[in-house]
Short mmCIF file of C-alpha atoms in Angstrom, two decimals:
data_model
loop_
_atom_site.label_atom_id
_atom_site.label_comp_id
_atom_site.label_asym_id
_atom_site.label_seq_id
_atom_site.Cartn_x
_atom_site.Cartn_y
_atom_site.Cartn_z
CA THR Z 193 -39.26 4.98 7.67
CA ILE Z 194 -36.72 7.63 6.84
CA LEU Z 195 -35.11 10.22 8.70
CA ILE Z 196 -32.53 12.46 7.37
CA THR Z 197 -30.10 15.43 9.33
CA CYS Z 198 -27.48 17.46 7.79
CA GLU Z 199 -25.37 18.26 10.59
CA THR Z 200 -22.62 20.70 8.54
CA SER Z 201 -24.62 23.25 6.23
CA GLY Z 202 -25.24 26.11 9.15
CA ARG Z 203 -24.91 29.43 8.78
CA LEU Z 204 -25.93 31.29 11.51
CA ILE Z 205 -24.35 31.97 14.95
CA PRO Z 206 -25.53 32.07 18.01
CA GLU Z 207 -26.84 35.78 18.85
CA MET Z 208 -26.30 35.79 22.28
CA LEU Z 209 -22.30 35.21 21.29
CA VAL Z 210 -21.93 37.38 18.44
CA SER Z 211 -21.31 40.58 20.38
CA CYS Z 212 -19.04 39.13 23.00
CA ASP Z 213 -15.80 40.35 23.10
CA VAL Z 214 -14.11 37.49 21.89
CA LYS Z 215 -10.20 38.08 20.49
CA SER Z 216 -11.36 40.88 17.91
CA ASN Z 217 -14.02 41.85 15.61
CA LYS Z 218 -11.51 41.04 12.54
CA ASN Z 219 -11.61 37.22 13.86
CA GLN Z 220 -15.35 37.05 14.08
CA ALA Z 221 -15.39 38.94 10.68
CA GLY Z 222 -13.28 35.64 9.74
CA PHE Z 223 -15.61 32.91 10.69
CA ALA Z 224 -18.42 34.38 9.15
CA SER Z 225 -16.89 33.16 5.96
CA ASP Z 226 -19.19 30.88 4.17
CA ASP Z 227 -16.48 28.64 2.46
CA ALA Z 228 -16.47 26.25 5.78
CA VAL Z 229 -20.04 25.78 4.93
CA ASP Z 230 -21.59 22.99 3.64
CA VAL Z 231 -23.70 24.35 1.42
CA CYS Z 232 -23.61 20.99 -1.14
CA GLY Z 233 -24.47 18.77 1.68
CA GLY Z 234 -27.44 20.55 2.88
CA GLU Z 235 -28.90 20.93 -0.41
CA VAL Z 236 -28.22 17.15 -1.33
CA ALA Z 237 -30.19 16.70 2.24
CA GLN Z 238 -33.04 18.69 0.99
CA GLU Z 239 -33.08 16.99 -1.92
CA LEU Z 240 -33.18 13.63 -0.65
CA GLY Z 241 -36.36 14.51 1.43
CA ALA Z 242 -38.19 15.40 -1.08
CA LEU Z 243 -37.75 12.53 -3.41
CA LEU Z 244 -37.83 10.49 -0.50
CA ARG Z 245 -40.98 12.33 1.79
CA ALA Z 246 -38.97 12.24 4.55
CA PRO Z 247 -38.20 15.06 7.31
CA VAL Z 248 -35.06 17.17 7.08
CA LEU Z 249 -33.34 18.12 10.52
CA SER Z 250 -30.84 20.77 9.69
CA GLN Z 251 -28.48 22.12 11.88
CA LYS Z 252 -28.46 25.63 11.82
CA TYR Z 253 -25.52 27.05 13.43
CA ARG Z 254 -22.32 26.57 11.69
CA SER Z 255 -19.68 23.41 11.90
CA ASP Z 256 -16.99 25.57 12.16
CA TRP Z 257 -18.10 26.99 15.60
CA ILE Z 258 -19.13 23.97 17.00
CA ASP Z 259 -19.68 20.37 15.04
CA VAL Z 260 -22.83 18.62 16.41
CA SER Z 261 -21.69 15.29 15.36
CA ARG Z 262 -19.02 14.83 17.33
CA SER Z 263 -19.33 14.12 21.02
CA LEU Z 264 -18.73 16.00 23.50
CA HIS Z 265 -15.12 14.76 24.26
CA HIS Z 266 -13.80 15.20 20.82
CA ARG Z 267 -10.65 17.38 20.14
CA ASN Z 268 -12.66 19.11 17.21
CA LEU Z 269 -16.08 19.55 19.09
CA LEU Z 270 -15.19 23.42 18.88
CA GLY Z 271 -13.86 25.45 15.88
CA ASP Z 272 -10.56 27.31 16.81
CA LEU Z 273 -11.96 30.68 17.68
CA PRO Z 274 -14.07 29.21 20.70
CA ARG Z 275 -11.62 26.95 21.91
CA SER Z 276 -9.48 29.86 22.87
CA TRP Z 277 -12.54 30.61 24.98
CA PRO Z 278 -12.83 30.16 28.94
CA ALA Z 279 -14.94 27.27 29.51
CA GLU Z 280 -18.36 29.50 30.83
CA ARG Z 281 -18.36 31.06 27.29
CA GLN Z 282 -18.01 27.59 25.67
CA GLN Z 283 -20.52 26.26 27.52
CA GLN Z 284 -23.00 28.41 26.44
CA LEU Z 285 -22.18 27.54 22.74
CA ILE Z 286 -22.89 24.15 23.84
CA ASP Z 287 -25.93 24.69 25.60
CA VAL Z 288 -27.39 26.92 22.72
CA ALA Z 289 -26.40 25.19 19.77
CA TYR Z 290 -25.39 21.32 20.62
CA HIS Z 291 -27.67 19.78 23.01
CA PRO Z 292 -30.50 21.12 21.13
CA PHE Z 293 -30.29 19.98 18.06
CA ARG Z 294 -28.93 16.62 19.28
CA ALA Z 295 -32.31 16.20 21.54
CA ALA Z 296 -34.26 16.87 18.17
CA VAL Z 297 -32.63 14.62 16.24
CA GLU Z 298 -33.48 11.63 19.63
CA THR Z 299 -37.15 12.94 19.55
CA ALA Z 300 -37.78 12.56 15.88
CA ILE Z 301 -36.49 9.11 16.08
CA THR Z 302 -38.25 8.14 19.17
CA ARG Z 303 -41.37 9.60 17.08
CA VAL Z 304 -41.06 7.40 14.48
CA LEU Z 305 -40.50 4.67 16.51
CA GLN Z 306 -43.74 4.96 18.06
CA GLN Z 307 -45.15 3.99 14.88
CA TYR Z 308 -43.28 1.98 13.27
CA THR Z 309 -40.87 -1.01 13.51
CA PHE Z 310 -37.62 0.85 12.63
CA VAL Z 311 -36.17 3.81 11.41
CA ILE Z 312 -33.46 4.32 8.52
CA HIS Z 313 -31.39 7.44 9.66
CA LEU Z 314 -29.48 8.98 7.15
CA SER Z 315 -27.07 11.91 7.99
CA VAL Z 316 -25.74 13.38 4.72
CA ARG Z 317 -22.71 15.60 4.10
CA SER Z 318 -20.38 16.26 1.05
CA PHE Z 319 -17.18 16.00 1.16
CA ALA Z 320 -13.91 17.68 -0.96
CA SER Z 321 -12.98 15.80 -3.76
CA GLN Z 322 -9.45 16.05 -3.48
CA GLN Z 323 -7.15 15.09 -0.48
CA GLY Z 324 -3.12 15.45 0.37
CA GLY Z 325 -3.14 15.65 -3.49
CA LYS Z 326 -5.22 12.86 -4.24
CA ARG Z 327 -8.66 12.82 -6.35
CA ARG Z 328 -11.67 11.34 -4.23
CA ARG Z 329 -13.32 8.83 -7.74
CA THR Z 330 -16.02 7.89 -5.53
CA ASP Z 331 -19.38 9.97 -6.07
CA ILE Z 332 -21.18 8.65 -2.79
CA GLY Z 333 -19.50 6.82 0.14
CA LEU Z 334 -22.18 4.96 2.39
CA MET Z 335 -20.81 4.90 6.08
CA TYR Z 336 -22.08 2.31 8.37
CA ASP Z 337 -20.99 -0.12 11.34
CA PRO Z 338 -20.13 -3.28 9.92
CA SER Z 339 -21.27 -5.08 13.28
CA ARG Z 340 -24.65 -4.18 12.96
CA GLN Z 341 -26.11 -6.82 10.35
CA ASP Z 342 -28.91 -4.80 9.30
CA GLU Z 343 -26.68 -1.65 8.45
CA LEU Z 344 -24.32 -3.70 6.35
CA ASP Z 345 -27.24 -5.74 4.61
CA LEU Z 346 -28.65 -2.38 3.93
CA CYS Z 347 -25.89 -0.75 2.28
CA THR Z 348 -24.59 -3.88 0.35
CA ASP Z 349 -28.05 -4.18 -1.27
CA TRP Z 350 -27.88 -0.58 -1.75
CA ILE Z 351 -24.80 -0.38 -3.37
CA ASN Z 352 -25.52 -3.59 -5.52
CA ASP Z 353 -28.89 -2.65 -6.97
CA LEU Z 354 -27.14 0.70 -8.09
CA TYR Z 355 -24.50 -1.39 -10.06
CA PHE Z 356 -26.99 -2.43 -11.98
CA ALA Z 357 -29.95 0.25 -11.94
CA TYR Z 358 -27.45 2.71 -12.69
CA PRO Z 359 -23.67 2.33 -12.94
CA ASN Z 360 -22.55 5.50 -13.43
CA LEU Z 361 -22.54 6.50 -10.26
CA ARG Z 362 -19.98 5.23 -8.26
CA VAL Z 363 -20.59 4.18 -4.59
CA ARG Z 364 -18.17 3.12 -2.19
CA ARG Z 365 -19.11 1.45 1.28
CA ASN Z 366 -17.38 2.95 4.54
CA TYR Z 367 -15.93 5.53 2.35
CA PRO Z 368 -14.10 8.53 2.73
CA ARG Z 369 -14.06 7.25 6.25
CA ARG Z 370 -15.11 4.92 8.26
CA GLY Z 371 -19.04 4.74 9.17
CA THR Z 372 -17.87 4.07 13.30
CA THR Z 373 -16.17 7.17 13.35
CA ASP Z 374 -17.08 9.76 15.71
CA CYS Z 375 -20.06 10.89 14.37
CA LEU Z 376 -23.59 11.37 14.85
CA THR Z 377 -24.92 8.00 13.86
CA LYS Z 378 -22.70 6.56 16.08
CA ALA Z 379 -23.99 8.36 19.13
CA MET Z 380 -27.69 7.19 17.91
CA ARG Z 381 -26.60 3.71 17.73
CA GLY Z 382 -25.83 3.99 21.74
CA ARG Z 383 -29.97 4.95 22.12
CA PHE Z 384 -31.65 2.91 19.78
CA PRO Z 385 -31.79 -1.14 19.50
CA GLU Z 386 -30.16 -2.47 16.02
CA ASP Z 387 -33.07 -4.11 15.45
CA HIS Z 388 -34.77 -0.63 15.33
CA TYR Z 389 -32.62 1.54 14.23
CA MET Z 390 -30.50 1.72 11.21
CA GLY Z 391 -27.67 4.63 10.85
CA ILE Z 392 -25.81 5.38 7.54
CA GLU Z 393 -23.47 8.71 6.66
CA VAL Z 394 -24.47 9.74 3.04
CA GLY Z 395 -20.86 11.50 1.74
CA VAL Z 396 -21.72 13.29 -1.80
CA ASN Z 397 -18.43 14.08 -3.64
CA ARG Z 398 -18.64 17.97 -4.22
CA ALA Z 399 -17.23 17.35 -7.49
CA TRP Z 400 -20.55 16.52 -9.07
CA ALA Z 401 -23.03 17.13 -6.13
CA GLY Z 402 -22.15 20.39 -6.17
CA ARG Z 403 -23.11 21.42 -10.11
CA ARG Z 404 -26.93 21.55 -10.66
CA VAL Z 405 -26.89 20.15 -14.11
CA ARG Z 406 -29.36 17.17 -15.34
CA LEU Z 407 -27.42 14.23 -14.75
CA ARG Z 408 -26.71 15.14 -10.89
CA ASP Z 409 -30.16 15.53 -10.58
CA GLU Z 410 -30.76 12.34 -12.54
CA ALA Z 411 -28.11 10.46 -9.63
CA LEU Z 412 -29.82 11.70 -6.81
CA SER Z 413 -33.05 10.23 -8.51
CA GLN Z 414 -31.63 7.15 -8.97
CA PHE Z 415 -30.35 7.17 -5.55
CA ALA Z 416 -32.93 7.58 -3.92
CA GLU Z 417 -35.53 5.30 -6.07
CA SER Z 418 -32.95 2.42 -5.10
CA LEU Z 419 -33.12 3.00 -1.99
CA ARG Z 420 -37.10 2.45 -2.09
CA ARG Z 421 -36.80 -0.59 -4.06
CA CYS Z 422 -34.34 -2.18 -0.94
CA ILE Z 423 -36.19 -1.61 1.69
CA GLY Z 424 -39.15 -3.02 -0.31
CA VAL Z 425 -41.81 -0.62 -0.54
CA ALA Z 426 -43.04 1.50 -3.60
CA ASP Z 427 -43.45 5.11 -1.33
CA VAL Z 428 -41.34 5.85 1.61
CA GLU Z 429 -43.17 6.88 4.63
CA ALA Z 430 -42.48 10.17 5.89
CA ALA Z 431 -41.96 10.20 9.68
#
């Protein structure tokens, strides 16, 4: 069965920290901008959830304050503003925004595995259409651990199926980054055995996924239908 998460679309700032005397009100207001919110990734996660009839867990707090996809030791775990806080206040943010989301994902996976043989965890986010002045021409990236045979086979079959079923959708493996980088799916691989857990990051290019037009909706529908075919079921079971 399938579980979908999105770690980057949160809009909230923990209430207990908003009133704290952190630098200045001007700085806090700057970090309340929606520019860093992954609206596109959040929308795609919800749409895939509906298409696949799978539950979606979305982080509600802002990833430019704390990135719950990172491990606790990662240098980019905290955003610029929280990084300037004393350790006690940073820990408050971690306790409120980080640990509960991680625990919720683990609990959801555990519940699935109590009923089914395996779970496919899709961690959805979007990426910018350009980086370093170079255009990213891929529509969707599937990021996985190539040392896990089931993840390798699933992504290979998925891309091959889409090539024939919907060739207009450009899909690449382990792009725009490797699936073994510090991320939520990597952390969950450490919690669950590979014969029961497959963690795939799904990265969608904002250049097309952010535009609500017919072809975009058709592409997402074909993307979901292709996954159904690859795992051999007509209707995906909800977790």
